[in-house]
mmCIF file of C-alpha atoms and ligand atoms in Angstrom:
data_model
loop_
_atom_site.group_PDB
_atom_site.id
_atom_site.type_symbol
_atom_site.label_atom_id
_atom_site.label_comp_id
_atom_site.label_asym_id
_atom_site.label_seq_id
_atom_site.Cartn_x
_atom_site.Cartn_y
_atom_site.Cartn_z
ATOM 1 C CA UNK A 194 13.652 -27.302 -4.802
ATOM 2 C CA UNK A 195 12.882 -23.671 -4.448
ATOM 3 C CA UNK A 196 11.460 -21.608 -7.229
ATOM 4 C CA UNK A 197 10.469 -18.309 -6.138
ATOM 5 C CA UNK A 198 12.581 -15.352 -3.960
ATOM 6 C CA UNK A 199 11.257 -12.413 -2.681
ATOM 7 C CA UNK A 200 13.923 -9.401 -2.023
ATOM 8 C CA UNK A 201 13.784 -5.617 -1.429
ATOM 9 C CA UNK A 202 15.955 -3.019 -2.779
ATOM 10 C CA UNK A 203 18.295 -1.103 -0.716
ATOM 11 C CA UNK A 204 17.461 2.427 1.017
ATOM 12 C CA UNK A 205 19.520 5.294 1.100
ATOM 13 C CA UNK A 206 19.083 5.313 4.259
ATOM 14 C CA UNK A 207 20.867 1.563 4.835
ATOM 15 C CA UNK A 208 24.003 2.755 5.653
ATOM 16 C CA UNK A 209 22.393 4.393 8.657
ATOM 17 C CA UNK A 210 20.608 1.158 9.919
ATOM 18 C CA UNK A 211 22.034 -0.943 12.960
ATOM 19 C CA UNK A 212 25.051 -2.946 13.088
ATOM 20 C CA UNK A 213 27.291 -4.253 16.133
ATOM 21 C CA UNK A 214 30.243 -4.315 13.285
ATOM 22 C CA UNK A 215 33.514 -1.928 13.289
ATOM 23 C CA UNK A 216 33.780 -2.492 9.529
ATOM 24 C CA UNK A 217 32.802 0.877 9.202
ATOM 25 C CA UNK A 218 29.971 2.772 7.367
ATOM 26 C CA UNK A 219 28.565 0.910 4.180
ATOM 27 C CA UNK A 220 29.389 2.649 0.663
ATOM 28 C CA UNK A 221 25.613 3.122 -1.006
ATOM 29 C CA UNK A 222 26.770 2.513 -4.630
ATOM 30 C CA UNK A 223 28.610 -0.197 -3.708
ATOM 31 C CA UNK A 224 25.670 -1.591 -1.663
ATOM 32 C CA UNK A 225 23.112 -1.308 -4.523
ATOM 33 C CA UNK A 226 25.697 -3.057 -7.145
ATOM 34 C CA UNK A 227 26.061 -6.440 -4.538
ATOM 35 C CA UNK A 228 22.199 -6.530 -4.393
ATOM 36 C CA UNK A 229 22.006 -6.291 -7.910
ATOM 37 C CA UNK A 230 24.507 -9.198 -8.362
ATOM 38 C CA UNK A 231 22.707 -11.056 -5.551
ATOM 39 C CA UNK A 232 19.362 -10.958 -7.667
ATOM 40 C CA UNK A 233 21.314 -12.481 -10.431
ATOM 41 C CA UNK A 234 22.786 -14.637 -8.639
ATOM 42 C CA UNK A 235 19.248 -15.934 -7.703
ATOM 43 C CA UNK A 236 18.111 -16.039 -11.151
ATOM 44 C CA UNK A 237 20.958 -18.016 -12.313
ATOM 45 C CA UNK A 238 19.953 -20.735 -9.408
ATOM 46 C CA UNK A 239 16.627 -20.564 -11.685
ATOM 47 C CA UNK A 240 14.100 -18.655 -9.247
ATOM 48 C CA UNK A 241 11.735 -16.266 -10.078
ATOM 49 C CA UNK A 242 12.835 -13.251 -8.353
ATOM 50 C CA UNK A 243 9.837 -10.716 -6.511
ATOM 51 C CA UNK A 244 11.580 -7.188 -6.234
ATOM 52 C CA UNK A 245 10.103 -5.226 -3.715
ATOM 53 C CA UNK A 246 10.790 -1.293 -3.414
ATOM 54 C CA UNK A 247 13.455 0.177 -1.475
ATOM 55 C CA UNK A 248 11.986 1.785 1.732
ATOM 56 C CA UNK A 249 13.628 5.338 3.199
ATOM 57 C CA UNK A 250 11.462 4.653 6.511
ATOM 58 C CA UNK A 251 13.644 1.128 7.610
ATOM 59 C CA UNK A 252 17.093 0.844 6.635
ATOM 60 C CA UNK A 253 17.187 -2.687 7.759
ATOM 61 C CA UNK A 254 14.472 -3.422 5.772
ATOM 62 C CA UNK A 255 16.696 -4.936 2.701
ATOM 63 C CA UNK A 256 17.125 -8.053 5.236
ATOM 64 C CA UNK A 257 13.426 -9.726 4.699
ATOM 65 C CA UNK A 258 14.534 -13.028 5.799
ATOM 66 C CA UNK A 259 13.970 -11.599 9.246
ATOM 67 C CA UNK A 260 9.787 -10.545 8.654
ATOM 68 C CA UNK A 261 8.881 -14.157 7.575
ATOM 69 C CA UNK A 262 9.776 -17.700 7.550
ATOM 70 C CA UNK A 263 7.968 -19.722 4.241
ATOM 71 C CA UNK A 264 7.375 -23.345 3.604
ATOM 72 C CA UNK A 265 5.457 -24.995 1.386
ATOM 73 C CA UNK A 266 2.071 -24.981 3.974
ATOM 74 C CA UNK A 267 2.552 -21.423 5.327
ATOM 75 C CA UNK A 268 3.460 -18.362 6.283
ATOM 76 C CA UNK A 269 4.791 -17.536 9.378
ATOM 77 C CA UNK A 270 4.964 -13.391 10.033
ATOM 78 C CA UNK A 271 7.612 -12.871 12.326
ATOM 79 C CA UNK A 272 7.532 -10.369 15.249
ATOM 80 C CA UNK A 273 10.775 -9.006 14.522
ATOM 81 C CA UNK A 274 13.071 -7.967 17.758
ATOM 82 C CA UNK A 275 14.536 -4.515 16.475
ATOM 83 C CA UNK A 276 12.200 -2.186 17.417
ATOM 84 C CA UNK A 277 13.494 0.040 14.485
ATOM 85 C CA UNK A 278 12.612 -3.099 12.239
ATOM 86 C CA UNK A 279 9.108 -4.341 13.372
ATOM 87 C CA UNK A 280 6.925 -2.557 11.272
ATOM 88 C CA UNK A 281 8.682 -3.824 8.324
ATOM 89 C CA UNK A 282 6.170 -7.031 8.321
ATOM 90 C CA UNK A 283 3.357 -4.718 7.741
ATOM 91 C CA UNK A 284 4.033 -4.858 3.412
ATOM 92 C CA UNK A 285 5.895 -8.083 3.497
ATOM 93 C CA UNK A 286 2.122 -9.469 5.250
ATOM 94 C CA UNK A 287 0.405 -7.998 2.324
ATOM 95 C CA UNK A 288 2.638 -9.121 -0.187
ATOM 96 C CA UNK A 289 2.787 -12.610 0.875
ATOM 97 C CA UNK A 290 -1.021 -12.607 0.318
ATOM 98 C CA UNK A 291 -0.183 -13.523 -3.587
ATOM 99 C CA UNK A 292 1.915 -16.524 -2.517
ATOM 100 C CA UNK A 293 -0.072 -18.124 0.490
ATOM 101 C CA UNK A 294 -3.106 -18.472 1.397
ATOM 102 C CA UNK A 295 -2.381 -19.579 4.867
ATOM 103 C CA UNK A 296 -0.189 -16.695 7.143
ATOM 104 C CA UNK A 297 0.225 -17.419 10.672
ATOM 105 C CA UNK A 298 2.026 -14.881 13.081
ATOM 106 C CA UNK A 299 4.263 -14.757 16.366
ATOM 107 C CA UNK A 300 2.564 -12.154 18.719
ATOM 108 C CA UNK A 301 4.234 -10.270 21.400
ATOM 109 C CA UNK A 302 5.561 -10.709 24.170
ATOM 110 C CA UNK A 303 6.445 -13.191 22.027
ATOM 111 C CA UNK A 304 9.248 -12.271 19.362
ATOM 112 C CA UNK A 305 11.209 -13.673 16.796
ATOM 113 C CA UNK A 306 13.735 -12.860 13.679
ATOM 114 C CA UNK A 307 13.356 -15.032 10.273
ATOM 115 C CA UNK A 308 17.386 -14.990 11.096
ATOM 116 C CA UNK A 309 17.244 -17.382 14.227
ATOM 117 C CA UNK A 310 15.187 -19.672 12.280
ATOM 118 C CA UNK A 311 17.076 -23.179 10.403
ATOM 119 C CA UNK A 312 14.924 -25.313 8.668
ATOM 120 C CA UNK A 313 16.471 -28.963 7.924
ATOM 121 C CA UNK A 314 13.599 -30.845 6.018
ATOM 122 C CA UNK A 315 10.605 -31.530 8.436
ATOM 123 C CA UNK A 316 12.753 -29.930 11.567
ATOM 124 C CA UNK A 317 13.198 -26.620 12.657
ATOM 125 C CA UNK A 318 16.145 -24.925 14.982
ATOM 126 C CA UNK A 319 15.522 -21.701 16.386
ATOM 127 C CA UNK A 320 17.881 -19.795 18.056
ATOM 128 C CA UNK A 321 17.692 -17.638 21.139
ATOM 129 C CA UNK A 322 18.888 -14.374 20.591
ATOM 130 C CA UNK A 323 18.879 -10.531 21.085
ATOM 131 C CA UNK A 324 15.952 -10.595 19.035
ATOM 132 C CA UNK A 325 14.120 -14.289 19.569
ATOM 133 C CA UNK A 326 12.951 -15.137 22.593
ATOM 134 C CA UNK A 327 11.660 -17.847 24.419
ATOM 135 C CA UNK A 328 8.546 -17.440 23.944
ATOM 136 C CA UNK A 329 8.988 -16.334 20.209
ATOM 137 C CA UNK A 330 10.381 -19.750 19.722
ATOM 138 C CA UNK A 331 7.737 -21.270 21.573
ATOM 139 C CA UNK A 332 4.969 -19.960 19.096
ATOM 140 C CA UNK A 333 6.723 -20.939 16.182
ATOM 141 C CA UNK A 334 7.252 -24.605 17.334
ATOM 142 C CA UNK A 335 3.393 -24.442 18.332
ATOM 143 C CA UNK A 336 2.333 -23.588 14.547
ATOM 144 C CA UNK A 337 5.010 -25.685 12.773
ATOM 145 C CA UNK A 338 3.464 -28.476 14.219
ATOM 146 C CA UNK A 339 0.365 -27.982 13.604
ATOM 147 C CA UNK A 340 1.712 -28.817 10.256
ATOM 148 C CA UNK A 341 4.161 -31.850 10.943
ATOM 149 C CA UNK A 342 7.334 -30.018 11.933
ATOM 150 C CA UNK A 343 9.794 -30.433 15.157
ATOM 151 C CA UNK A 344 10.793 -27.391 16.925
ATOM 152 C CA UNK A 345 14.456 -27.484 18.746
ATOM 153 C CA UNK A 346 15.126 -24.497 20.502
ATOM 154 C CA UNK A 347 18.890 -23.707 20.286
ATOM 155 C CA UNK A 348 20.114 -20.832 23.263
ATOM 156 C CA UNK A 349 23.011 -18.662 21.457
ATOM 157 C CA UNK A 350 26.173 -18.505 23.205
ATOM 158 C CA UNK A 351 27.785 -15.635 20.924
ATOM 159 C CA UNK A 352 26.281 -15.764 16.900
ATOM 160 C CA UNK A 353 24.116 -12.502 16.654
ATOM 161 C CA UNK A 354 21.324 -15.460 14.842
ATOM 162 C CA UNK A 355 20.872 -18.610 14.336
ATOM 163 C CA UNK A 356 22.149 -18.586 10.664
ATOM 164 C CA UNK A 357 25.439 -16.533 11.048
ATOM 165 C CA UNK A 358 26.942 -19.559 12.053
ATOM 166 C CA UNK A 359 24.984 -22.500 10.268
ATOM 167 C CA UNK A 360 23.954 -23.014 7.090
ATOM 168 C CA UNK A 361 22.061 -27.140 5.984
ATOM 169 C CA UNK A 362 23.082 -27.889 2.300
ATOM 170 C CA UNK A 363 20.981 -30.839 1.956
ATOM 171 C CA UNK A 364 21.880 -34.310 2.169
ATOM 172 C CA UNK A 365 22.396 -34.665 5.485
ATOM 173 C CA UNK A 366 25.140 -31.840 5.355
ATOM 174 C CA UNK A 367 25.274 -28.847 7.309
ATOM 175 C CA UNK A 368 27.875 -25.564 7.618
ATOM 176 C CA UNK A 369 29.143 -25.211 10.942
ATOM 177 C CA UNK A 370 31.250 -22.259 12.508
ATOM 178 C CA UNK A 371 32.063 -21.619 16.364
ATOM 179 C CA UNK A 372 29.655 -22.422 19.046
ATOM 180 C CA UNK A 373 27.865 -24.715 16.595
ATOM 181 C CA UNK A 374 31.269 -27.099 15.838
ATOM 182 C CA UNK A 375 30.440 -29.550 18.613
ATOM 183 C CA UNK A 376 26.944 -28.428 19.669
ATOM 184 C CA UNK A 377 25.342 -31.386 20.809
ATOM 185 C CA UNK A 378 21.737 -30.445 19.100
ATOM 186 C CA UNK A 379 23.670 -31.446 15.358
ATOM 187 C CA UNK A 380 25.942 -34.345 16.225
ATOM 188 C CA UNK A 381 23.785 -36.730 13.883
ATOM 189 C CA UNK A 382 24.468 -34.446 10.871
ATOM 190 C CA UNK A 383 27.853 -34.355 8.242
ATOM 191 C CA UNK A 384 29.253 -31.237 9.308
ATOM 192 C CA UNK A 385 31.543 -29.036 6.899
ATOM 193 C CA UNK A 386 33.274 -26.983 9.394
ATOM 194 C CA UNK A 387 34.355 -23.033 9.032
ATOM 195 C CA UNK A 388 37.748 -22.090 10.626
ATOM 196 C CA UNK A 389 37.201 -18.604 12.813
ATOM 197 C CA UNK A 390 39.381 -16.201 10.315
ATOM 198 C CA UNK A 391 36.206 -17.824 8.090
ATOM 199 C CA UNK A 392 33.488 -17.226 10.104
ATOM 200 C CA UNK A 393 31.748 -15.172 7.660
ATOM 201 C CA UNK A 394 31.299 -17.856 5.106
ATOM 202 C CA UNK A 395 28.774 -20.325 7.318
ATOM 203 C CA UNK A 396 25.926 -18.336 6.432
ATOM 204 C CA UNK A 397 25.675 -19.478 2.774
ATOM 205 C CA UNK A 398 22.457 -20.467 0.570
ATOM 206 C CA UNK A 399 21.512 -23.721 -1.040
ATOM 207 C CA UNK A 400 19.649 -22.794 -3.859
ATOM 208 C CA UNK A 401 18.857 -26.085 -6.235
ATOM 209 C CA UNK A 402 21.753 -26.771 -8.221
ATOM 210 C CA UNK A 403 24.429 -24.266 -6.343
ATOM 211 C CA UNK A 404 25.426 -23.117 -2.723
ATOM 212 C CA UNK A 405 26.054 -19.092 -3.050
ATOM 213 C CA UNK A 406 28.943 -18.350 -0.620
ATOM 214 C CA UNK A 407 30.271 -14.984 0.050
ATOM 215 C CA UNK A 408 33.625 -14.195 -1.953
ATOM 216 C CA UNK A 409 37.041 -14.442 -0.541
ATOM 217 C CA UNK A 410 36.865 -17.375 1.712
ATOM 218 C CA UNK A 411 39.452 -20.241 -0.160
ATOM 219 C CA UNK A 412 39.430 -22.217 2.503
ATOM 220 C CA UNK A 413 35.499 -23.076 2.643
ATOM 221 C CA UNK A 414 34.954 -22.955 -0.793
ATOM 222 C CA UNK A 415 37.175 -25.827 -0.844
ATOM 223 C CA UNK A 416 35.658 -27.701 1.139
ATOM 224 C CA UNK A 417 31.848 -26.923 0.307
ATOM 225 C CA UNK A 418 32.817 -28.008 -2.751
ATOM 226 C CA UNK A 419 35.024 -31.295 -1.981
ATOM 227 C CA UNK A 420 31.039 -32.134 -0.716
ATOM 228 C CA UNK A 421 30.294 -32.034 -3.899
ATOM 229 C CA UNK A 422 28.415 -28.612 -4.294
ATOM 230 C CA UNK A 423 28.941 -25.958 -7.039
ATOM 231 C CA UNK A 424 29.233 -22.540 -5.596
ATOM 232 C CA UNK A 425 28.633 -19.092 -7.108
ATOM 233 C CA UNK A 426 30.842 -16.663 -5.253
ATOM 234 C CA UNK A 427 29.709 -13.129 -4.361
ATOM 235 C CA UNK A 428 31.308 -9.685 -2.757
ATOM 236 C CA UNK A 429 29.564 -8.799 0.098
ATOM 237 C CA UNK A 430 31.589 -6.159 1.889
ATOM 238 C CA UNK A 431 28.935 -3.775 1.880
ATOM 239 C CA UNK A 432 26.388 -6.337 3.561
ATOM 240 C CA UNK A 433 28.287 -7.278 6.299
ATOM 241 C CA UNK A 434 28.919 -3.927 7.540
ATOM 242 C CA UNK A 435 25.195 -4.029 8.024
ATOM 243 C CA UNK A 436 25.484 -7.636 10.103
ATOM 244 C CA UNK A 437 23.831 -8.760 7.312
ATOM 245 C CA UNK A 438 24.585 -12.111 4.943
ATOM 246 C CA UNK A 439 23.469 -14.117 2.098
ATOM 247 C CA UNK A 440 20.412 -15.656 3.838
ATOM 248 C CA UNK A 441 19.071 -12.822 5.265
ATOM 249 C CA UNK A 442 18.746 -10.508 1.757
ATOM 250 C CA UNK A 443 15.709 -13.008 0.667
ATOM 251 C CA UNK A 444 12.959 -14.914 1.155
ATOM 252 C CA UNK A 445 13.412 -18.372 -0.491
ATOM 253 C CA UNK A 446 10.349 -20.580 -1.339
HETATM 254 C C1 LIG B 666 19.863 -5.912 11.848
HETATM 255 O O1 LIG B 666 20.592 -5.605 12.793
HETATM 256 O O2 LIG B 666 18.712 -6.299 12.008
HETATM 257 C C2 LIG B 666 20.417 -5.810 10.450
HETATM 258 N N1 LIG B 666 21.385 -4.763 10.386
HETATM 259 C C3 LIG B 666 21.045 -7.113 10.021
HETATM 260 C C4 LIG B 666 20.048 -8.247 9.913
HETATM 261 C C5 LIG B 666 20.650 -9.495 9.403
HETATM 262 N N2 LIG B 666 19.650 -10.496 9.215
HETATM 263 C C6 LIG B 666 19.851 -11.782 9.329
HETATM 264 O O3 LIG B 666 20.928 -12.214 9.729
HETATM 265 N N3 LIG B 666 18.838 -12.583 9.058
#
């Protein structure tokens, strides 16, 4: 049960951050409006919603699931792999200060994105990526269990993180698209799986009562909700010509 989300406005200067994407340059307007509807969307999943500022100085800063990864002992302060993007944990630091009185932090040469990071109850995946490494990974599993958790470290074949091709619902059930179908590190787990023109739609939120899932995709929505999950659609062209998705626009805790 989650009941608080921290997010952070979009910049101006957003449509000028980094993307590997030829979906072309993101509309501003447009942006702002689907991050407005995403903050509702949160509310109506019955979270208390922290707005932080919009930021000219980091464009990619609108994606703080990448500065921090929250449970209900700590926080971890990431040591985010975008150069362009690593000073963005310096207010999301301070800000967590009214949430947790425990903040742990990866240190370099050690680096890691909130991204890479899956949590499925009392066991974490991290993925290997552009921007986690190994020894990222390896700091985070050393402070998780300090506090109970497993660590499996998950190498990336292709998914830019972790959670652009895996999403856990609960109950045992997890999103899979791609590399992640027949991974042999989730064979245990009921898998809902994403055809490849859906891609897109594996990184989706479980938020209490609903699963948010990006609009457009018939085919998954089907079957997320076949499991048995209500699902609150939303449009977000303008986020994904950023690389961005639903997880990585908040902090859930
Ligand atoms: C970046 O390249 O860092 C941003 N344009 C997108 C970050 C997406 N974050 C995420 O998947 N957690």
């Amino acid at each position: 049960m989650f009941t608080r989300a921290i997010v952070k406005k979009i910049s101006k200067s957003y449509v000028d951050g980094l993307t590997t994407s030829n979906l072309g340059k993101p509309d501003f307007e447009k942006a702002q409006a689907q991050h407005a509807q995403y903050v509702a969307a949160l509310k109506q999943c019955g979270l208390e919603v922290t707005v932080l500022n919009a930021d000219e100085e980091y464009p990619d800063s609108t994606f703080v699931e990448d500065t921090a990864v929250l449970t209900n002992e700590c926080a971890v302060i990431t040591n985010p792999g975008a150069p362009s993007r690593n000073g963005e944990i310096i207010e999301m630091k301070e800000v967590l200060k009214q949430f947790y009185e425990k903040a742990e932090k990866i240190h370099a040469p050690g680096y890691l994105d909130g991204g890479d990071v899956l949590q499925v109850d009392k066991h974490f995946y991290v993925g290997l990526s552009t921007r986690t490494n190994r020894e990222g990974a390896e700091q985070f599993a050393a402070i998780q269990q300090k506090y109970g958790y497993e660590t499996t470290i998950v190498p990336l074949e292709k998914f830019f993180h972790l959670k652009t091709g895996i999403a856990y619902l609960g109950n045992n059930d997890l999103v899979v698209a791609g590399e992640f179908i027949d991974h042999p590190d989730f064979e245990e787990y009921n898998k809902i799986v994403i055809d490849e023109q859906e891609e897109y739609c594996a990184n989706c939120i479980r938020i209490n009562d609903y699963v948010i899932i990006p609009k457009g995709y018939e085919r998954s929505k089907k079957k997320i909700e076949d499991a048995g999950y209500k699902t609150i659609e939303l449009d977000m062209s303008e986020i994904q010509k950023q690389d961005g998705g639903l997880s990585c626009l908040s902090l859930r805790f």
